[in-house]
Every structure is written in C-alpha cells, then in structure tokens.
Amino acid sequence: MCSHLSPGAAARTRPCSDARPGHVVAAHPEQGWNLLCDGTIVFDDSGELLPDGRVVDPHRAASPGLAVAA
C-alpha cells in the first residue's frame, strides 16, 4: 500500500508534504467504486471509505433541476 493521503478528510486533518491523492489500483465502474493505492475506496457519488474506517460523505453538488423527495 502507498503512503499517499486521500483527497478527502485524511488530507485535511493530517497535513503532509506528500498530500497527493493515491492512484487507482482496482477499478470497478460497473459497481460504482475504485480502490486507491492507499487503501481508500472512492465511490462514484464522491463519497469515500478511508482505510481506518472513517467515512467521507458525498460532496458532489446536486444537479440543477433535480427535485429531492421529502
């Protein structure tokens, strides 16, 4: 596993000179996720599951014109 920090919460909470995002080592577009070299799982909705078990909620802006059901 690489020592890259993910672009999500880990990079914001642990400053490091090597704050580059990891690269994809296993792509699963049919399932909507990719595994990065640092162990982070990145989902198509922009959410992340970090190697230490923390979750980064999706942060993609909502598409204009889409109504959210209440």
mmCIF file with all atom_site columns, C-alpha atoms in Angstrom:
data_model
loop_
_atom_site.group_PDB
_atom_site.id
_atom_site.type_symbol
_atom_site.label_atom_id
_atom_site.label_alt_id
_atom_site.label_comp_id
_atom_site.label_asym_id
_atom_site.label_entity_id
_atom_site.label_seq_id
_atom_site.pdbx_PDB_ins_code
_atom_site.Cartn_x
_atom_site.Cartn_y
_atom_site.Cartn_z
_atom_site.occupancy
_atom_site.B_iso_or_equiv
_atom_site.pdbx_formal_charge
_atom_site.auth_seq_id
_atom_site.auth_comp_id
_atom_site.auth_asym_id
_atom_site.auth_atom_id
_atom_site.pdbx_PDB_model_num
ATOM 1  C CA . MET A 1 1  ? 0.000   0.000  0.000   1.00 0.00 ? 1  MET A CA 1
ATOM 2  C CA . CYS A 1 2  ? 1.246   3.516  -0.813  1.00 0.00 ? 2  CYS A CA 1
ATOM 3  C CA . SER A 1 3  ? 1.561   6.266  1.763   1.00 0.00 ? 3  SER A CA 1
ATOM 4  C CA . HIS A 1 4  ? -0.433  8.809  -0.261  1.00 0.00 ? 4  HIS A CA 1
ATOM 5  C CA . LEU A 1 5  ? -3.135  10.701 1.573   1.00 0.00 ? 5  LEU A CA 1
ATOM 6  C CA . SER A 1 6  ? -6.614  10.658 0.129   1.00 0.00 ? 6  SER A CA 1
ATOM 7  C CA . PRO A 1 7  ? -8.002  13.951 -1.203  1.00 0.00 ? 7  PRO A CA 1
ATOM 8  C CA . GLY A 1 8  ? -10.779 13.724 1.386   1.00 0.00 ? 8  GLY A CA 1
ATOM 9  C CA . ALA A 1 9  ? -10.824 14.123 5.150   1.00 0.00 ? 9  ALA A CA 1
ATOM 10 C CA . ALA A 1 10 ? -7.459  12.464 5.796   1.00 0.00 ? 10 ALA A CA 1
ATOM 11 C CA . ALA A 1 11 ? -5.616  15.076 3.752   1.00 0.00 ? 11 ALA A CA 1
ATOM 12 C CA . ARG A 1 12 ? -7.415  17.875 5.582   1.00 0.00 ? 12 ARG A CA 1
ATOM 13 C CA . THR A 1 13 ? -6.756  16.515 9.074   1.00 0.00 ? 13 THR A CA 1
ATOM 14 C CA . ARG A 1 14 ? -3.168  15.292 8.604   1.00 0.00 ? 14 ARG A CA 1
ATOM 15 C CA . PRO A 1 15 ? -1.020  17.861 6.835   1.00 0.00 ? 15 PRO A CA 1
ATOM 16 C CA . CYS A 1 16 ? 1.797   16.173 4.984   1.00 0.00 ? 16 CYS A CA 1
ATOM 17 C CA . SER A 1 17 ? 4.276   17.118 2.328   1.00 0.00 ? 17 SER A CA 1
ATOM 18 C CA . ASP A 1 18 ? 3.017   14.144 0.285   1.00 0.00 ? 18 ASP A CA 1
ATOM 19 C CA . ALA A 1 19 ? -0.651  15.149 0.106   1.00 0.00 ? 19 ALA A CA 1
ATOM 20 C CA . ARG A 1 20 ? -1.099  13.817 -3.440  1.00 0.00 ? 20 ARG A CA 1
ATOM 21 C CA . PRO A 1 21 ? -4.114  11.614 -3.968  1.00 0.00 ? 21 PRO A CA 1
ATOM 22 C CA . GLY A 1 22 ? -3.453  7.922  -4.437  1.00 0.00 ? 22 GLY A CA 1
ATOM 23 C CA . HIS A 1 23 ? -3.819  6.267  -7.813  1.00 0.00 ? 23 HIS A CA 1
ATOM 24 C CA . VAL A 1 24 ? -6.444  3.692  -8.786  1.00 0.00 ? 24 VAL A CA 1
ATOM 25 C CA . VAL A 1 25 ? -5.242  0.105  -8.335  1.00 0.00 ? 25 VAL A CA 1
ATOM 26 C CA . ALA A 1 26 ? -8.611  -1.625 -8.868  1.00 0.00 ? 26 ALA A CA 1
ATOM 27 C CA . ALA A 1 27 ? -11.413 -0.058 -10.900 1.00 0.00 ? 27 ALA A CA 1
ATOM 28 C CA . HIS A 1 28 ? -14.982 -1.337 -10.629 1.00 0.00 ? 28 HIS A CA 1
ATOM 29 C CA . PRO A 1 29 ? -17.084 1.156  -12.637 1.00 0.00 ? 29 PRO A CA 1
ATOM 30 C CA . GLU A 1 30 ? -19.864 -1.403 -13.018 1.00 0.00 ? 30 GLU A CA 1
ATOM 31 C CA . GLN A 1 31 ? -20.259 -1.336 -9.220  1.00 0.00 ? 31 GLN A CA 1
ATOM 32 C CA . GLY A 1 32 ? -19.532 2.373  -8.810  1.00 0.00 ? 32 GLY A CA 1
ATOM 33 C CA . TRP A 1 33 ? -16.245 2.309  -6.872  1.00 0.00 ? 33 TRP A CA 1
ATOM 34 C CA . ASN A 1 34 ? -12.456 2.348  -7.199  1.00 0.00 ? 34 ASN A CA 1
ATOM 35 C CA . LEU A 1 35 ? -9.723  1.216  -4.815  1.00 0.00 ? 35 LEU A CA 1
ATOM 36 C CA . LEU A 1 36 ? -6.784  3.597  -4.436  1.00 0.00 ? 36 LEU A CA 1
ATOM 37 C CA . CYS A 1 37 ? -3.208  2.548  -3.661  1.00 0.00 ? 37 CYS A CA 1
ATOM 38 C CA . ASP A 1 38 ? -3.524  3.947  -0.109  1.00 0.00 ? 38 ASP A CA 1
ATOM 39 C CA . GLY A 1 39 ? -6.478  1.667  0.687   1.00 0.00 ? 39 GLY A CA 1
ATOM 40 C CA . THR A 1 40 ? -9.172  4.328  0.230   1.00 0.00 ? 40 THR A CA 1
ATOM 41 C CA . ILE A 1 41 ? -12.352 3.255  -1.559  1.00 0.00 ? 41 ILE A CA 1
ATOM 42 C CA . VAL A 1 42 ? -13.789 6.089  -3.666  1.00 0.00 ? 42 VAL A CA 1
ATOM 43 C CA . PHE A 1 43 ? -17.416 5.869  -4.776  1.00 0.00 ? 43 PHE A CA 1
ATOM 44 C CA . ASP A 1 44 ? -18.940 7.395  -7.930  1.00 0.00 ? 44 ASP A CA 1
ATOM 45 C CA . ASP A 1 45 ? -21.111 9.698  -5.801  1.00 0.00 ? 45 ASP A CA 1
ATOM 46 C CA . SER A 1 46 ? -17.842 11.245 -4.443  1.00 0.00 ? 46 SER A CA 1
ATOM 47 C CA . GLY A 1 47 ? -18.119 9.565  -1.040  1.00 0.00 ? 47 GLY A CA 1
ATOM 48 C CA . GLU A 1 48 ? -15.122 7.748  0.412   1.00 0.00 ? 48 GLU A CA 1
ATOM 49 C CA . LEU A 1 49 ? -14.373 4.943  2.855   1.00 0.00 ? 49 LEU A CA 1
ATOM 50 C CA . LEU A 1 50 ? -10.943 5.548  4.383   1.00 0.00 ? 50 LEU A CA 1
ATOM 51 C CA . PRO A 1 51 ? -8.587  2.719  5.399   1.00 0.00 ? 51 PRO A CA 1
ATOM 52 C CA . ASP A 1 52 ? -9.130  3.482  9.102   1.00 0.00 ? 52 ASP A CA 1
ATOM 53 C CA . GLY A 1 53 ? -12.913 3.014  8.721   1.00 0.00 ? 53 GLY A CA 1
ATOM 54 C CA . ARG A 1 54 ? -13.881 6.696  8.656   1.00 0.00 ? 54 ARG A CA 1
ATOM 55 C CA . VAL A 1 55 ? -16.482 7.761  6.111   1.00 0.00 ? 55 VAL A CA 1
ATOM 56 C CA . VAL A 1 56 ? -16.334 10.886 3.951   1.00 0.00 ? 56 VAL A CA 1
ATOM 57 C CA . ASP A 1 57 ? -19.882 11.787 2.931   1.00 0.00 ? 57 ASP A CA 1
ATOM 58 C CA . PRO A 1 58 ? -20.584 12.510 -0.731  1.00 0.00 ? 58 PRO A CA 1
ATOM 59 C CA . HIS A 1 59 ? -19.727 16.111 -1.533  1.00 0.00 ? 59 HIS A CA 1
ATOM 60 C CA . ARG A 1 60 ? -20.806 16.389 -5.138  1.00 0.00 ? 60 ARG A CA 1
ATOM 61 C CA . ALA A 1 61 ? -23.145 19.314 -5.806  1.00 0.00 ? 61 ALA A CA 1
ATOM 62 C CA . ALA A 1 62 ? -26.711 18.401 -6.642  1.00 0.00 ? 62 ALA A CA 1
ATOM 63 C CA . SER A 1 63 ? -27.634 18.618 -10.305 1.00 0.00 ? 63 SER A CA 1
ATOM 64 C CA . PRO A 1 64 ? -29.838 21.596 -11.141 1.00 0.00 ? 64 PRO A CA 1
ATOM 65 C CA . GLY A 1 65 ? -33.402 20.695 -11.940 1.00 0.00 ? 65 GLY A CA 1
ATOM 66 C CA . LEU A 1 66 ? -33.498 17.533 -9.840  1.00 0.00 ? 66 LEU A CA 1
ATOM 67 C CA . ALA A 1 67 ? -36.088 17.575 -7.069  1.00 0.00 ? 67 ALA A CA 1
ATOM 68 C CA . VAL A 1 68 ? -35.359 15.804 -3.812  1.00 0.00 ? 68 VAL A CA 1
ATOM 69 C CA . ALA A 1 69 ? -38.274 13.751 -2.471  1.00 0.00 ? 69 ALA A CA 1
ATOM 70 C CA . ALA A 1 70 ? -39.267 14.673 1.065   1.00 0.00 ? 70 ALA A CA 1
#
